[in-house]
Short mmCIF file of C-alpha atoms in Angstrom, two decimals:
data_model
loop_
_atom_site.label_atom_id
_atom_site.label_comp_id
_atom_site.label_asym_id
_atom_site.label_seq_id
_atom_site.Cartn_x
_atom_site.Cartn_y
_atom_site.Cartn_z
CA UNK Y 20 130.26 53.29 195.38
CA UNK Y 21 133.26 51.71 197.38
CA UNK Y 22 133.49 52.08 200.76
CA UNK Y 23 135.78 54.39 201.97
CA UNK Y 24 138.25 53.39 204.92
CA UNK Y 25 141.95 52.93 204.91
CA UNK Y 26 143.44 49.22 204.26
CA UNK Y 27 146.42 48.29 205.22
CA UNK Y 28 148.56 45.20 203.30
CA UNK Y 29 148.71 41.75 204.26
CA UNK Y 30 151.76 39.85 205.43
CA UNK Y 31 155.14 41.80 205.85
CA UNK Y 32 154.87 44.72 203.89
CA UNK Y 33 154.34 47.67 205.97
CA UNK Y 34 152.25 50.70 206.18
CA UNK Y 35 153.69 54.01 205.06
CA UNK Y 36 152.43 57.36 204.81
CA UNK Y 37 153.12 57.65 201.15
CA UNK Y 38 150.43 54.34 200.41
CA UNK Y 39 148.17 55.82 202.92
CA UNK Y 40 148.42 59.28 200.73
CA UNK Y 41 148.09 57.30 197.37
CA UNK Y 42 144.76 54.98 198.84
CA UNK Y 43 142.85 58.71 199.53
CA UNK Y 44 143.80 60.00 195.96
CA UNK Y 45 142.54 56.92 194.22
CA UNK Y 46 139.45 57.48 196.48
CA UNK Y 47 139.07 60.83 195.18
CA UNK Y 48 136.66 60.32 191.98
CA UNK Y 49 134.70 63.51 191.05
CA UNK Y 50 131.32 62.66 190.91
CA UNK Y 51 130.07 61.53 187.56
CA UNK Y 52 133.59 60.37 186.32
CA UNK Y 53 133.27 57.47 183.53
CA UNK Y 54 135.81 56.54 181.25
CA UNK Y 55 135.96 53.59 178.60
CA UNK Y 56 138.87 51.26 180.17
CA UNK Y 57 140.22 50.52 176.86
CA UNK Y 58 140.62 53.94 175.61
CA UNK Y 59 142.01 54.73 179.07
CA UNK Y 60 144.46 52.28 178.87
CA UNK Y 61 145.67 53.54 175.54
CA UNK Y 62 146.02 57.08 176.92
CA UNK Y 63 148.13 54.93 179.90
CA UNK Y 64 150.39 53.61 177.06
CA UNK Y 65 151.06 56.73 175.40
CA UNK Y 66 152.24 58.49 179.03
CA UNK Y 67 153.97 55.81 179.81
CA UNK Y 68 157.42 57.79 179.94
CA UNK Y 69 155.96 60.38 182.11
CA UNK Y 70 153.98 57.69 184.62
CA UNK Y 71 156.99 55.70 185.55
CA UNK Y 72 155.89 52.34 184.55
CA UNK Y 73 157.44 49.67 182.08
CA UNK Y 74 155.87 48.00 178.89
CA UNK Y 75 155.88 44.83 180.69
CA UNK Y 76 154.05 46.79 184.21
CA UNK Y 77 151.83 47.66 181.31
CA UNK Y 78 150.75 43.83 180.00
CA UNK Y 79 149.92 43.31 183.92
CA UNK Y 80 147.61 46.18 183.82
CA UNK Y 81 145.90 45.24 180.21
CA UNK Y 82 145.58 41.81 181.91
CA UNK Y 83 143.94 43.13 185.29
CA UNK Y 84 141.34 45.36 182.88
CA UNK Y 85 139.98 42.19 181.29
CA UNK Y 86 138.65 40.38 184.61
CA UNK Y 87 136.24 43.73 184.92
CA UNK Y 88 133.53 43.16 183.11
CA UNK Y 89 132.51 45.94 181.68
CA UNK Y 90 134.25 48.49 179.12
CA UNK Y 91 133.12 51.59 181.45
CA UNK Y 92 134.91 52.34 184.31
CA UNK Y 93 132.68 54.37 186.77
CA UNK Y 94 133.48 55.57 190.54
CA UNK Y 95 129.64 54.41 190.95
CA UNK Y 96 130.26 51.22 190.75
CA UNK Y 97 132.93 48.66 192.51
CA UNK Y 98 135.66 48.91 190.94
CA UNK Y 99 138.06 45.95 192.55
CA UNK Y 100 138.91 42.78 190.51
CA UNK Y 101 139.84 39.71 191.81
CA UNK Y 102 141.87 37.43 189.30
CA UNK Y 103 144.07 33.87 191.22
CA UNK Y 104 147.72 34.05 190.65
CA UNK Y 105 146.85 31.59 187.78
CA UNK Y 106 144.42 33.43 185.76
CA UNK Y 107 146.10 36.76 185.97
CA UNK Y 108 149.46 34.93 184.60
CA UNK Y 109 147.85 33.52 181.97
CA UNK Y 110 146.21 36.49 180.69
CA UNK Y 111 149.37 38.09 180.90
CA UNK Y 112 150.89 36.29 178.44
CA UNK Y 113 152.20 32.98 180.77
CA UNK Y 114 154.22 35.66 183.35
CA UNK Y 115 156.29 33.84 185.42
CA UNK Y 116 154.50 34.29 189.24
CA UNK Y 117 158.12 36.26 190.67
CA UNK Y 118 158.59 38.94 187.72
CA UNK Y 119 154.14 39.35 188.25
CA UNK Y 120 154.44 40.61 191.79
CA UNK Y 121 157.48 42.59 190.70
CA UNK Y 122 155.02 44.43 188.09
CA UNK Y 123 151.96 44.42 190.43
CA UNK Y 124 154.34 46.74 192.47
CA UNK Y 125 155.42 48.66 190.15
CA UNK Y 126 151.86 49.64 189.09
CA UNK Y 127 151.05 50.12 192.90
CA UNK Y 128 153.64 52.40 193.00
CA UNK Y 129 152.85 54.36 190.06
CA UNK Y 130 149.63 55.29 191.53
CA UNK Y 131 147.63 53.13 188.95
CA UNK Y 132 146.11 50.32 191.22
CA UNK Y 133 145.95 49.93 194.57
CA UNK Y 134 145.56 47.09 196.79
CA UNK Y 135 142.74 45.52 198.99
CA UNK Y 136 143.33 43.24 200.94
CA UNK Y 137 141.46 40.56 202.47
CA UNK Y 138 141.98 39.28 206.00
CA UNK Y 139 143.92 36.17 204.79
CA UNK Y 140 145.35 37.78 201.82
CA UNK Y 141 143.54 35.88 199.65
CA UNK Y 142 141.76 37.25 196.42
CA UNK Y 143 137.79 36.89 196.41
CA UNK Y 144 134.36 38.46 196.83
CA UNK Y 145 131.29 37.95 198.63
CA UNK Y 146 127.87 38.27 197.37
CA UNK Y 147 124.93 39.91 198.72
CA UNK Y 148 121.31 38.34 199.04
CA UNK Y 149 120.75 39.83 196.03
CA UNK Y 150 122.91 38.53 193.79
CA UNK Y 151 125.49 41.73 193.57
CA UNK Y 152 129.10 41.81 194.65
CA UNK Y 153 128.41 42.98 198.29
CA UNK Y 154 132.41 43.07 199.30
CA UNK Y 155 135.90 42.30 197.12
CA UNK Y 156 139.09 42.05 197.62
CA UNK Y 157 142.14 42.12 195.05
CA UNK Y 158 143.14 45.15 193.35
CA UNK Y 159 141.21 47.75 192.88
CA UNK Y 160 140.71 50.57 189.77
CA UNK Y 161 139.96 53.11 191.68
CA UNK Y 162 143.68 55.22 191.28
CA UNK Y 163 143.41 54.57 187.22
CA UNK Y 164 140.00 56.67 187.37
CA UNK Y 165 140.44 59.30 189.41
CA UNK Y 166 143.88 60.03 187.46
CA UNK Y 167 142.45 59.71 184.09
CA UNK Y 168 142.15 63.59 183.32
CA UNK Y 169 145.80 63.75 184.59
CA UNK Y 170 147.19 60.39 182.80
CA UNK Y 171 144.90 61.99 179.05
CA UNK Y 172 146.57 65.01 179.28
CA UNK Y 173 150.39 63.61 179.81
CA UNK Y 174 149.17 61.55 176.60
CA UNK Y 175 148.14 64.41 174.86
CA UNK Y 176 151.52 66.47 175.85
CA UNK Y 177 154.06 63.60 174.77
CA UNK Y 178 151.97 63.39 171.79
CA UNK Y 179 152.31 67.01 171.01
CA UNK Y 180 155.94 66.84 171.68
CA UNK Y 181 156.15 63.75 169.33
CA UNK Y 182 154.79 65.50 166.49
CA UNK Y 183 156.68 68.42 167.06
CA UNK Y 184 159.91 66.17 166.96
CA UNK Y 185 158.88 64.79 163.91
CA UNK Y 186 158.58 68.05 162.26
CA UNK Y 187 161.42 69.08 163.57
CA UNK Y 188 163.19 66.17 162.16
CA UNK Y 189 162.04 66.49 159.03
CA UNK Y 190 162.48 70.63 158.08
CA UNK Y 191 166.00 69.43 159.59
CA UNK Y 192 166.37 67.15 156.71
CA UNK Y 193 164.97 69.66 154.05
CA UNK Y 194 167.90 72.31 155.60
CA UNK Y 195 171.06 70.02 155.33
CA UNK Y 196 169.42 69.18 151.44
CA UNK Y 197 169.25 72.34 150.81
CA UNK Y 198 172.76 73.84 151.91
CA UNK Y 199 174.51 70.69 150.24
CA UNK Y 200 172.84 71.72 146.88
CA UNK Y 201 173.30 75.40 147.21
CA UNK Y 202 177.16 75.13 148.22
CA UNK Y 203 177.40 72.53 145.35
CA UNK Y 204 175.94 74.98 142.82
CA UNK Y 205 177.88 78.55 143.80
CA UNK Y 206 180.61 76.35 143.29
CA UNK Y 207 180.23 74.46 140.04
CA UNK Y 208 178.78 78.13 139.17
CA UNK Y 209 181.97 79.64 140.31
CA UNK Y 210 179.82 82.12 142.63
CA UNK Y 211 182.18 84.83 144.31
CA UNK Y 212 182.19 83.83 147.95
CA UNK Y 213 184.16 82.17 151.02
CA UNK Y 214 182.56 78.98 150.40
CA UNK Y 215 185.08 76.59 151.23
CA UNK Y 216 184.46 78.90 154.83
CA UNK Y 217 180.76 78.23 154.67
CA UNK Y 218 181.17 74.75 154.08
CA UNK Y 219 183.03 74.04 157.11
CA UNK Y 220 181.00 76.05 158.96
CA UNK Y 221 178.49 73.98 158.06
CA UNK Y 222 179.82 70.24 158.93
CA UNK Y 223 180.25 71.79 162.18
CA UNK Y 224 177.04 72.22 162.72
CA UNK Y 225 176.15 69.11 161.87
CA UNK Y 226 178.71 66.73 163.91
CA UNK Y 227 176.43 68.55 166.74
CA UNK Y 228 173.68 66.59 166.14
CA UNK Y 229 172.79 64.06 168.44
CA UNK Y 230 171.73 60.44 168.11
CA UNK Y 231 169.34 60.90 170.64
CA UNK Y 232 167.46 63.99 169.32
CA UNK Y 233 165.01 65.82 171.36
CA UNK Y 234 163.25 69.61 170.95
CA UNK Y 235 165.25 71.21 173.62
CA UNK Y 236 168.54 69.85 171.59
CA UNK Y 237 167.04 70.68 168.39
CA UNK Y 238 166.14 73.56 168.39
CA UNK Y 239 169.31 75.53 168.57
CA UNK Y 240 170.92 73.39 165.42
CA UNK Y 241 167.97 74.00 163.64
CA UNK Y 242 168.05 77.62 164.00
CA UNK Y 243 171.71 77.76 162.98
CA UNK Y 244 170.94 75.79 159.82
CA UNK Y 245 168.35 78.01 158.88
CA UNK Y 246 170.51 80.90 159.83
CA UNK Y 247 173.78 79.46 157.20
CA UNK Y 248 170.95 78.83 154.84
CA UNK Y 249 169.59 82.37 154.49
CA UNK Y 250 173.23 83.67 154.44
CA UNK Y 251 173.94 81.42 150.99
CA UNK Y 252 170.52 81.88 149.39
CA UNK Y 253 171.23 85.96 150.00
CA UNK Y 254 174.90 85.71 148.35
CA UNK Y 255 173.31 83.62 145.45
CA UNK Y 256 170.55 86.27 144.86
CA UNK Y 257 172.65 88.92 144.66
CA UNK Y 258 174.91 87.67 142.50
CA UNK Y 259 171.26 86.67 140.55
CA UNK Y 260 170.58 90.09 140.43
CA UNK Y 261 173.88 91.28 139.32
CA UNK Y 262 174.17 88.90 136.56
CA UNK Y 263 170.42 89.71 135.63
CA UNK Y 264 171.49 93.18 135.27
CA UNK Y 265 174.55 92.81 133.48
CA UNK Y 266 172.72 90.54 130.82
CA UNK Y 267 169.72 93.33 130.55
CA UNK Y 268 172.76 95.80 129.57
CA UNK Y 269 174.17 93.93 126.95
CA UNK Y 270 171.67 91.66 125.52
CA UNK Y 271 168.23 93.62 125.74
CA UNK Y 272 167.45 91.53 122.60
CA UNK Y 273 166.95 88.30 124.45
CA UNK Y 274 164.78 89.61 127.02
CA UNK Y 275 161.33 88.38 127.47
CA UNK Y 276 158.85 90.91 128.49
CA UNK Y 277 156.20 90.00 131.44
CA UNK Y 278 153.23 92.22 131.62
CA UNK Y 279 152.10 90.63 134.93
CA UNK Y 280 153.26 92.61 137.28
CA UNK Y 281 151.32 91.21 140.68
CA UNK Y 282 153.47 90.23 143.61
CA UNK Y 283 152.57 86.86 144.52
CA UNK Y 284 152.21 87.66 147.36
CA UNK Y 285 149.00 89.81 146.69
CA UNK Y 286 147.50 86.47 145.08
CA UNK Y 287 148.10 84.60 148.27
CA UNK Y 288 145.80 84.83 151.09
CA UNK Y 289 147.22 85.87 154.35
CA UNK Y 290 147.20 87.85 157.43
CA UNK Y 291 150.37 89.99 157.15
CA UNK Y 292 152.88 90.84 154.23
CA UNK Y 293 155.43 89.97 156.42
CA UNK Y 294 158.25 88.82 154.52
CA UNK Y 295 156.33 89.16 150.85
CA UNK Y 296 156.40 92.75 151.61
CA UNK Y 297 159.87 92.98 149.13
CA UNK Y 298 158.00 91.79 146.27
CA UNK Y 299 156.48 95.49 145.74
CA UNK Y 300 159.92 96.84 145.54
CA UNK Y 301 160.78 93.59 142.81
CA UNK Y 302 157.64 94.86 140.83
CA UNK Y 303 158.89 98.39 140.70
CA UNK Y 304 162.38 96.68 138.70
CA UNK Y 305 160.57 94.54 136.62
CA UNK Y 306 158.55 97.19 135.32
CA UNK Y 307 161.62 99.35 134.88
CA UNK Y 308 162.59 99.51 131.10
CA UNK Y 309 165.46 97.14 130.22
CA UNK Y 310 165.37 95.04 132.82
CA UNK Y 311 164.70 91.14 133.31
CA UNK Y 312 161.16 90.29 134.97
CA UNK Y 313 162.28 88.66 138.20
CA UNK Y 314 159.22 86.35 139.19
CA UNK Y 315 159.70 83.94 141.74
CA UNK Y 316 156.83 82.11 140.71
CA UNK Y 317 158.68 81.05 137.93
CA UNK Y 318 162.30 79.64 139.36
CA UNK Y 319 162.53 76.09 139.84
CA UNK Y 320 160.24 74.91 136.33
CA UNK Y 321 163.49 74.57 134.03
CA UNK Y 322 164.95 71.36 133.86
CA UNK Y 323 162.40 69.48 135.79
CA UNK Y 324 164.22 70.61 138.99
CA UNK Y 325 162.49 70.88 142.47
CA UNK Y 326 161.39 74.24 143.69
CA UNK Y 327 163.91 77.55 143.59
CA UNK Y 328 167.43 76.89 143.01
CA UNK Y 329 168.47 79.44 145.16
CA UNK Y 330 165.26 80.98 146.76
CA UNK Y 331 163.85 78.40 149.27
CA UNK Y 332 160.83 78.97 150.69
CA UNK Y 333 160.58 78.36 154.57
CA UNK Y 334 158.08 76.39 156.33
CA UNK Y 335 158.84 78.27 159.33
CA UNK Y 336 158.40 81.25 157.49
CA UNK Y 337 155.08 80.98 156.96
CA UNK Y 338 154.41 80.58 160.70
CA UNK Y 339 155.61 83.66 161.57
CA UNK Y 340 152.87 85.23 159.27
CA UNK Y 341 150.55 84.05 161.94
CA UNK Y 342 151.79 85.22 165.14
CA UNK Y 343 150.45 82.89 168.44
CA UNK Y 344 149.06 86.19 169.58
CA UNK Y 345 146.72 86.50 166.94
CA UNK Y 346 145.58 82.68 166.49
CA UNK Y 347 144.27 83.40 170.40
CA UNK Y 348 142.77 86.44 169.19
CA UNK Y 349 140.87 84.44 166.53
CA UNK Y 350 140.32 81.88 168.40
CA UNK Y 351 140.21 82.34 171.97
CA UNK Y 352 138.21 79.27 173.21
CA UNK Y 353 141.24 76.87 172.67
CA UNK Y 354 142.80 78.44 175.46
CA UNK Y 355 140.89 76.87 178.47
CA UNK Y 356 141.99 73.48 176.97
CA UNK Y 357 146.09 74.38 177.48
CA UNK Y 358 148.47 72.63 179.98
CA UNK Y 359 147.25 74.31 182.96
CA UNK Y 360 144.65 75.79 181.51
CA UNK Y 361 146.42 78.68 179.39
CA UNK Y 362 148.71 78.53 176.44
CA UNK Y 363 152.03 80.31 176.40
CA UNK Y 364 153.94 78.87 173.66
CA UNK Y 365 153.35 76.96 170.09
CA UNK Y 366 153.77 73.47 172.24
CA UNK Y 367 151.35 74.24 174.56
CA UNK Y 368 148.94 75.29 171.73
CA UNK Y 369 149.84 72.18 169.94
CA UNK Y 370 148.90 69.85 172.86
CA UNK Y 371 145.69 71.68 173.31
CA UNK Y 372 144.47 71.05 169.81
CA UNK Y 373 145.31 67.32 170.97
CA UNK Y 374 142.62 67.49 173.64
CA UNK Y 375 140.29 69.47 171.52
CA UNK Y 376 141.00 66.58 168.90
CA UNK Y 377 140.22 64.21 171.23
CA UNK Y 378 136.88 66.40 172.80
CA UNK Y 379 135.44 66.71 169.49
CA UNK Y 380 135.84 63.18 168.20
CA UNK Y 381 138.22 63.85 165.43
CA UNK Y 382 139.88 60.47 165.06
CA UNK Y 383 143.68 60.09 164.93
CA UNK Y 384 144.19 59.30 161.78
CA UNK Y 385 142.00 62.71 160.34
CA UNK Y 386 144.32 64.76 161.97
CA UNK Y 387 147.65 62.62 161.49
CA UNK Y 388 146.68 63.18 157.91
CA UNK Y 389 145.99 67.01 158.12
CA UNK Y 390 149.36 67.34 160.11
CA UNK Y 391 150.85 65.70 157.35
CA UNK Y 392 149.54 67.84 154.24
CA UNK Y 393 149.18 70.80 155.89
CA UNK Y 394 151.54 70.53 158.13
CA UNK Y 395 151.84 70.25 162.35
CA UNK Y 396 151.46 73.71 163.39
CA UNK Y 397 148.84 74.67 160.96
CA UNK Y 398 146.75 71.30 161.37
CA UNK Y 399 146.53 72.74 165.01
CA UNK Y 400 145.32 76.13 164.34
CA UNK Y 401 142.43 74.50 162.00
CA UNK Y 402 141.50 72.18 165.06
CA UNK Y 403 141.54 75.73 167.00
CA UNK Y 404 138.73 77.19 164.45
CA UNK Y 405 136.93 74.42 164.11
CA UNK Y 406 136.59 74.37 167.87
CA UNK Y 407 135.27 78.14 167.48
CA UNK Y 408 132.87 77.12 165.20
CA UNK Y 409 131.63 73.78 166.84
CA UNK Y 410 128.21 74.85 167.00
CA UNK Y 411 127.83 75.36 162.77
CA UNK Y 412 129.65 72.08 161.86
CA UNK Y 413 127.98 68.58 162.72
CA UNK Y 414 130.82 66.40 161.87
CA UNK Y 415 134.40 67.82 162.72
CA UNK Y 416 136.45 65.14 161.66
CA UNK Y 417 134.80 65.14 158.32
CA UNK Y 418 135.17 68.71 157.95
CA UNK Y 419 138.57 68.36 158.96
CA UNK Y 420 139.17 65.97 155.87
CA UNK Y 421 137.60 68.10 153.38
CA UNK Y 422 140.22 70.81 154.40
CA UNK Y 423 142.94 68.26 154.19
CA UNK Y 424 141.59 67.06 150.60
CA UNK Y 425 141.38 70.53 149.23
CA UNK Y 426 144.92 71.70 150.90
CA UNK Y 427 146.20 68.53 148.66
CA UNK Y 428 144.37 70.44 145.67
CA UNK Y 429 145.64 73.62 146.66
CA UNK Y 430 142.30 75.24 147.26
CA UNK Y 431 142.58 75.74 150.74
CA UNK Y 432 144.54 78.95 152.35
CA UNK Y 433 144.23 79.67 155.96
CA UNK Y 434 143.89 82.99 156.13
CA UNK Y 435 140.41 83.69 155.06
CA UNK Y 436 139.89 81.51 158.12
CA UNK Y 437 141.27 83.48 160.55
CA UNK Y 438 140.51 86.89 159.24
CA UNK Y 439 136.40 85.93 159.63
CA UNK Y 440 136.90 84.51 163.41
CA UNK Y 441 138.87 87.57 163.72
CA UNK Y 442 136.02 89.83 162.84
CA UNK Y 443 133.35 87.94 164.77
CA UNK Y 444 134.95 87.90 167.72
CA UNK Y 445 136.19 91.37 167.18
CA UNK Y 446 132.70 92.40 166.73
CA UNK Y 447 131.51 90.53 170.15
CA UNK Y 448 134.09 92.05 172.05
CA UNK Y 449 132.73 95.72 171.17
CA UNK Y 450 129.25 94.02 171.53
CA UNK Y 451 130.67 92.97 175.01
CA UNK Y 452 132.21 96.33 176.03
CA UNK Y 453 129.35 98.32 174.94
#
């Protein structure tokens, strides 16, 4: 363990209260703290935005980390390195000396490093009798550790937001597609309707999007899109209907009977009927004598055309057939591993099933590829049960692909999930307040 006492810099720079504040916190290491310096550093990279420091500040750092020698970082052990002017610039890439010390500040400042300073400013050590580093001076590691729980979990909350962007970005996508093509069809269908209306309506909305996208600018253009959207697909299904009805009059003939009469919805695993709950009245008209079948199931497989002409099927939808309140209820343990230690939105649940990712040894790239099958929100709430059922499954991250394989295959719904964690921990609660 370091000594403890306050050091003041060499030369001219002064003493201030604020470097006097940052040497105590860097001296602050909970007992026990270890963290691999490489992964650390990664977790550095990734919070970069919310640290304050610059890519270059960054090669500096990367360069300081190599002169310790070992790839654990531990407040047990001394934790200054010592690098000349020379070495540290060639490690960092040739540096020129100048723009160094400008970056050496800059990660002083951060609250990263901090400095130790010799008597004669000079960077060294002194041994002991017995061979061990008995005092250094240079720069020491010390601030890196004891902010490494604070530095992983900015990581894990730009990462959240990242992903969340990136969905975002893309169901953005899928909504201008899919008003282009509907407009372009009630009109080449000469659909009644104020189209030309809708239309403009709808370039409006999109000259509002910015270059520089971000959720909180998002999220409001989004919601309008989606909102024009379920305005046209309405006007196009009742017109559907009306045409479907007008045919049935006049051309019973032609018809094709269905005697499957199941809502898909019923064949779908889930939590609530929510929106699927209008398929029971569409069952009641398709069994009604003289009338068309009307089975969503079926739009979209004529032609070798995408999905529903009209009827499109929202991602966000499905979401809302899982309300936040009762993924908590299911599974309640991911909640200790929110921002602040409580979860009070979707993005705060997302960023937890980071750090639960990260706790559990899922790699990256397992749940990268879940987020993108599945999808973001949904990869999350299978990191949240898998975290409930931690005990019964060895290896996580290779559960976590099987999922993701059999969600390609269609074999996976995550309801079922849910409804069991629901009833065990429904049943422990009554255990609990009996």
């Amino acid at each position: 363990m370091e000594s403890v006492y306050v050091t003041t810099p060499f030369g001219r720079r002064p003493m201030t209260l604020a470097l006097l504040l940052k040497q105590r916190r860097g001296e602050a290491i909970a007992a026990g703290t270890t963290r691999n310096k490489w992964k650390l550093f990664r977790s550095v990279c990734e919070a970069r935005a919310g640290l304050g420091v610059t890519d270059r500040a960054l090669t500096v750092l990367d360069a300081l980390l190599t002169f310790y020698p070992e790839d654990e970082l531990s407040g047990e052990k001394p934790l200054v390195v010592f690098p000349s002017n020379a070495q540290l610039s060639l490690r960092a890439r040739g540096m020129a000396p100048a723009t160094l010390r400008r970056h050496l500040a800059v990660l002083v400042e951060a609250g990263l490093i901090s400095r130790k300073d010799s008597p004669n400013g000079k960077r060294y050590m002194r041994r002991g009798r017995d061979g061990g580093i008995d005092e250094a001076y240079g720069f020491s590691l010390a601030p890196l550790l004891a902010r490494a729980g604070e530095i992983e979990a900015i990581a894990a909350r730009i990462a959240a937001d990242r992903q969340m962007l990136r969905g975002m970005k893309e169901w953005l996508t899928i909504c201008r597609r899919d008003i282009a093509k509907l407009l372009a069809a009630a009109v080449e269908e000469a659909v009644p309707g104020d189209w030309e209306c809708m239309s403009s309506m709808f370039q409006t909305i999109l000259q509002r999007i910015p270059r520089a996208a971000t959720i909180e600018n998002l999220t409001p253009i989004l919601e309008e899109l989606e909102t024009t959207r379920e305005k046209i697909v309405k006007l196009l299904e009742l017109h559907e209907n009306i045409s479907i009805a007008s045919t049935s009059e006049s051309q019973i003939e032609r018809h094709i009977q269905n005697s499957h009469t199941e809502s898909i919805s019923e064949s779908e695993p889930g939590l609530e009927t929510g929106p699927g709950t209008t398929a029971a009245g569409q069952t009641e008209r398709d069994q009604q004598p003289g009338t068309k079948p009307h089975d969503d199931s079926l739009k979209g497989q004529t032609n070798g055309r995408e999905g529903s002409r009209f009827a499109v099927r929202s991602r966000a939808g499905e979401l809302n057939s899982f309300p936040l309140a009762t993924v908590l209820q299911a599974c309640p343990d991911i909640v200790d591993y929110g921002p602040g230690g409580g979860i009070a939105s979707w993005r705060d649940f997302m960023a937890a099933a980071i750090v639960v990712r990260t706790m559990l040894g899922v790699s990256p790239s397992a749940y990268e590829a879940a987020a993108a099958v599945m999808g973001p929100e949904t990869a999350a709430i299978v990191m949240a049960c898998i975290l409930e059922r931690a005990g019964e499954i060895n290896s996580p991250g290779g559960y976590l692909r099987d999922l993701t394989r059999r969600a390609q295959r269609g074999g996976f719904a995550l309801g079922p999930m849910l409804k069991a964690l629901l009833r065990v921990n429904g049943r422990l609660r009554c255990r609990k307040d009996g």
